[in-house]
C-alpha positions as semicolon CSV with decimal commas, in nm:
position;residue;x (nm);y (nm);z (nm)
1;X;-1,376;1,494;-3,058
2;X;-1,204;1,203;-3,237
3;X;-0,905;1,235;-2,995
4;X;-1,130;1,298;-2,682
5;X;-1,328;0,918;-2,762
6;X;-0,970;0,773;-2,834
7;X;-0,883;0,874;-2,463
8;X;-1,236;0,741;-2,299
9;X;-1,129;0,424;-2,471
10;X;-1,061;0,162;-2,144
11;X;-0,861;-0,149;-2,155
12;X;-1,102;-0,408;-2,080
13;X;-0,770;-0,648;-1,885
14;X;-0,601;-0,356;-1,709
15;X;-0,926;-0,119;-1,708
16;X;-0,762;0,159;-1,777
17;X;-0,755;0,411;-2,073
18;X;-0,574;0,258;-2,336
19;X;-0,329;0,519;-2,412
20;X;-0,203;0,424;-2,039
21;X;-0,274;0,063;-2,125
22;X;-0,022;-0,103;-1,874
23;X;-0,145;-0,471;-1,960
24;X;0,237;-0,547;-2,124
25;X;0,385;-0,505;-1,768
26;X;0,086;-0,714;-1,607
27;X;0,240;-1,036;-1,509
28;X;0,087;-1,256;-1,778
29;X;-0,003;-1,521;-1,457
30;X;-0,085;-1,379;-1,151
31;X;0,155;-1,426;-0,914
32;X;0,131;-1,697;-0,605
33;X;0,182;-1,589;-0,269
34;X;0,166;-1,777;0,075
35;X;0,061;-1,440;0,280
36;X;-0,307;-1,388;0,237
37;X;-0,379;-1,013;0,123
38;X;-0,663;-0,841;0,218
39;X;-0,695;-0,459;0,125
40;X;-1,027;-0,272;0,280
41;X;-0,999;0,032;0,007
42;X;-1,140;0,372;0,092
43;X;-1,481;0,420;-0,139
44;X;-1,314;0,781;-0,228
45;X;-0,948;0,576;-0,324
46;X;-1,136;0,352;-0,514
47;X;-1,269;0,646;-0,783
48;X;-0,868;0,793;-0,774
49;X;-0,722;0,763;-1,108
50;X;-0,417;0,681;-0,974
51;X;-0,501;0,429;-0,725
52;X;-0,230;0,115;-0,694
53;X;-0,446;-0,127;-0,541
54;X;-0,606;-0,237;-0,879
55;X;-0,244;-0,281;-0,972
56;X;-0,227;-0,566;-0,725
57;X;-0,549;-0,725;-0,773
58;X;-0,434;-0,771;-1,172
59;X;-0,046;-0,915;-1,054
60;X;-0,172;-1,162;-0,760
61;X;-0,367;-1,440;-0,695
62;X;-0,383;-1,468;-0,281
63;X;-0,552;-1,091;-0,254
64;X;-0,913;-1,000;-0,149
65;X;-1,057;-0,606;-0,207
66;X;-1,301;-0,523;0,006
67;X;-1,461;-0,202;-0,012
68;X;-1,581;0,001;0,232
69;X;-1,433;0,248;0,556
70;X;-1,416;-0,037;0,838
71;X;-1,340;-0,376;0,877
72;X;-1,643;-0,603;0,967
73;X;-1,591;-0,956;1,154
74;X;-1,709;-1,132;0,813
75;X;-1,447;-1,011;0,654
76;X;-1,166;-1,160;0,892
77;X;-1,312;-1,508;0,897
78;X;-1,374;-1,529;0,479
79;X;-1,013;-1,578;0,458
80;X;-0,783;-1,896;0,659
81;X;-1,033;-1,924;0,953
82;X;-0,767;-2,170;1,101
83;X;-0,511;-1,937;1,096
84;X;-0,400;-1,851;1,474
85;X;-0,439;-1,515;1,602
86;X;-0,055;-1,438;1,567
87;X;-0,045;-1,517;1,232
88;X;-0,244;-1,217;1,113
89;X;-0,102;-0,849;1,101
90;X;-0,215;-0,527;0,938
91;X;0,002;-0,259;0,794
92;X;-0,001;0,110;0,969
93;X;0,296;0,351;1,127
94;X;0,327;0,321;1,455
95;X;0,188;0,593;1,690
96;X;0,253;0,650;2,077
97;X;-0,052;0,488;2,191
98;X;0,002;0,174;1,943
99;X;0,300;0,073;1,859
100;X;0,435;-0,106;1,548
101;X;0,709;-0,391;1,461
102;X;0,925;-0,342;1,214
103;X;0,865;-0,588;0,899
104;X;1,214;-0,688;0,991
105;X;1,158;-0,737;1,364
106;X;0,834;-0,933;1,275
107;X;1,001;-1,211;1,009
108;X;1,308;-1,261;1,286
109;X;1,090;-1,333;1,589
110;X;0,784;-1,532;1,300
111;X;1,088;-1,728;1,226
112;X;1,196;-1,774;1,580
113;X;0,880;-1,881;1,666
114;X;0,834;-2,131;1,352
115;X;1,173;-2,302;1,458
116;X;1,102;-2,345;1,795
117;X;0,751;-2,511;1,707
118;X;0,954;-2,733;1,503
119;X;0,719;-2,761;1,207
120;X;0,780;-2,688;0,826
121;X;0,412;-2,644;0,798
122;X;0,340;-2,318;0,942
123;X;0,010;-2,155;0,874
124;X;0,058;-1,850;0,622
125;X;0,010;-1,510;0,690
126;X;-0,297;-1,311;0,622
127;X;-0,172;-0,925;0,587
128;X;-0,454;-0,644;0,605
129;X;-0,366;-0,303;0,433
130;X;-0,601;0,005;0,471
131;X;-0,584;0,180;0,107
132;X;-0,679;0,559;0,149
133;X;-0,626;0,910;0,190
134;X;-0,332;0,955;0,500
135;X;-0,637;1,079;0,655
136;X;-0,896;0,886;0,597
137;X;-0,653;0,571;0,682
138;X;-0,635;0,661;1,018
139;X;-1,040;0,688;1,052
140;X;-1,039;0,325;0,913
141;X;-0,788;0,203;1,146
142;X;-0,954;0,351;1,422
143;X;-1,280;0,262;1,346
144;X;-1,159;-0,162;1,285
145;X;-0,990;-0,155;1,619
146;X;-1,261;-0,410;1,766
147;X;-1,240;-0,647;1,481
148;X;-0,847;-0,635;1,443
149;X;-0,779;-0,660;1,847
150;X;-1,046;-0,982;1,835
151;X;-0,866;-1,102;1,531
152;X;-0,551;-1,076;1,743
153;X;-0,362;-0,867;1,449
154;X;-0,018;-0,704;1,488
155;X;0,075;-0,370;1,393
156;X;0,389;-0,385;1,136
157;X;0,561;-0,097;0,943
158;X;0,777;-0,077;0,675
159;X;1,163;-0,091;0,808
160;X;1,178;0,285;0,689
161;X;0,923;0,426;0,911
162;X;0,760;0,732;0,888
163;X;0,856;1,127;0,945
164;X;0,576;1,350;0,994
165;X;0,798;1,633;1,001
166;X;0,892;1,637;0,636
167;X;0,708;1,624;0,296
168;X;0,674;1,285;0,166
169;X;0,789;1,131;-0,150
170;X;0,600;1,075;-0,490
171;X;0,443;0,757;-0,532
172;X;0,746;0,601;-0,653
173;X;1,028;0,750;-0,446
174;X;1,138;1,051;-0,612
175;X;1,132;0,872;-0,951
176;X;0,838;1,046;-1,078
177;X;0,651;1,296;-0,927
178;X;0,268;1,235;-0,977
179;X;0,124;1,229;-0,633
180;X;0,217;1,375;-0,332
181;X;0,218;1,133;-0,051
182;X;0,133;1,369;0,301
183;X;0,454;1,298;0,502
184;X;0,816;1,144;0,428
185;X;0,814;0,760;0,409
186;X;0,463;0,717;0,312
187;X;0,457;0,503;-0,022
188;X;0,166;0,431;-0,244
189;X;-0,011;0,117;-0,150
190;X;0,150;-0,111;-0,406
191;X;0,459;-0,039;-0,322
192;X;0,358;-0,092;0,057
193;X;0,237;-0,462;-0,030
194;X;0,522;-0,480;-0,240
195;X;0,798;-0,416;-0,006
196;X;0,600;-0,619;0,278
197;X;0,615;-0,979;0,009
198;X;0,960;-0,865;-0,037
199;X;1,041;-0,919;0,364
200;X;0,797;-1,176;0,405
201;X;0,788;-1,480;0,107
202;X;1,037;-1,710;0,012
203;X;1,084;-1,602;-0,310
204;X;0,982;-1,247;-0,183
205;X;1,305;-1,003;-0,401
206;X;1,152;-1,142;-0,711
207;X;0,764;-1,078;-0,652
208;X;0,891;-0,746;-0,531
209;X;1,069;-0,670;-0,792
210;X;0,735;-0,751;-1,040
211;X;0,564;-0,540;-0,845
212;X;0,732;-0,215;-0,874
213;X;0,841;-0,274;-1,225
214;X;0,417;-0,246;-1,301
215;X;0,386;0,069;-1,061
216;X;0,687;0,242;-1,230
217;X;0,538;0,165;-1,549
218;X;0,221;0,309;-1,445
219;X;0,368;0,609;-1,345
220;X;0,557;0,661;-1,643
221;X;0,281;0,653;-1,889
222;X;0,060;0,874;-1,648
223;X;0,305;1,136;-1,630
224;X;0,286;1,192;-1,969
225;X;-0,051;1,330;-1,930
226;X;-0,035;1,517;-1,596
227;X;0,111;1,840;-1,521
228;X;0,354;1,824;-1,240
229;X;0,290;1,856;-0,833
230;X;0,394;2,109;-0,685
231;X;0,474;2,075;-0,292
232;X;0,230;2,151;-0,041
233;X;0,226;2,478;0,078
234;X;0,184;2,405;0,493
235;X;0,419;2,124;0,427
236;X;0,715;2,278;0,244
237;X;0,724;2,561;0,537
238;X;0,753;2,333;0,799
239;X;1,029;2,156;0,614
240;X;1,183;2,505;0,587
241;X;1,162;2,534;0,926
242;X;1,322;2,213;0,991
243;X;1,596;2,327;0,817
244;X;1,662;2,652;0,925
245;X;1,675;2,450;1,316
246;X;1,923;2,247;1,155
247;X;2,152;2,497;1,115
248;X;2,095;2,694;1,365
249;X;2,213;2,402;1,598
């Protein structure tokens, strides 16, 4: 019983049990950033034990969580309502009916575009993440369509892309294996936000790299206390599949 009321125990900074206190890896000042975050998070995500986002609300200081399943118009013009329409974009794969630019792609042609406006004053970004289930993300995305095509928001992806044909990765690329992410190149979402800081701020390989060194620690402490995943059953025959067509060509 003793040990059971040690374990309920939460961290009141990190709020999380304090044998998986991760409030030594917290960056001790939260970290500036010129993008403006906002993360709508999935009520169901929010209750997951190893959701990231609360990761990122602890480590920055330009990030807004809003919960709920769709974006609303309020919560686009909270934020920089003098931002221009091409200075917002929200994170999500690219499909055949809407496609995505590259993180890359995006910086080159922001850049482009900064340069030829001749200003050193540009308005900063404001970058909108949908935190959920694989599943459940695409409901969201669908159902904001209105307020993100009003908004004038581009589609980006991560550089990586996605591949629906294979099993995805764990929520730190293959370092631990906690939770299984639904198809190959899907990432957790702090290491989403962290690798899309990483392309887009100044100083972006640094807040990157303070990012992923709290997520790793994360995982490290919860993986002491899970058992391990095992691949997905639909999944790991299809990559079978995949394989066997591979070598039969």
């Amino acid at each position: 019983m003793e040990e059971d009321a040690k374990r309920r125990q939460i961290c009141s900074t990190c709020d999380r049990p304090k044998p998986i206190c991760i409030c030594h890896v917290i960056p001790s000042e939260p970290i500036p950033t010129s993008t403006e975050i906002l993360i709508l998070h999935h009520p169901h995500e929010s209750r997951h034990k190893l959701n990231t986002t609360h990761l990122l609300v602890k480590s920055l200081t330009n990030i807004t969580r809003i919960p709920g399943r769709r974006l609303r118009h309020h919560h686009i013009s909270a934020g920089f309502t003098s931002l221009p329409p091409s200075h917002t974009i929200y994170l999500f794969p690219p499909s055949p009916s809407s496609p995505a630019v590259t993180l890359s792609d995006f910086k080159s042609l922001n850049l482009l575009n900064n340069h030829q406006e001749e200003t050193s004053n540009a308005p900063p970004l404001r970058l909108i993440v949908f935190d959920a289930t694989w599943k459940h993300a695409k409901e969201m995305v669908k159902a904001s369509e209105e307020v993100l095509r009003e908004a004038g928001a581009v589609r980006v992806c991560l550089d990586a892309g996605i591949n629906e044909s294979v099993s995805g990765g764990s929520i730190y690329d293959s370092e631990l294996f906690l939770r299984k992410e639904p198809v190959g190149g899907c990432v957790s979402t702090a290491e989403a936000v962290a690798r899309c800081l990483g392309a887009l701020e100044v100083d972006g390989e640094e807040i990157e790299r303070k990012l992923i060194s709290v997520l790793k620690e994360m995982v490290r402490l919860q993986s002491e206390f899970l058992k391990p995943m095992r691949p997905r059953p639909k999944l790991l025959k299809k990559r079978l599949q995949n394989q066997q067509e591979e070598e039969e060509e």
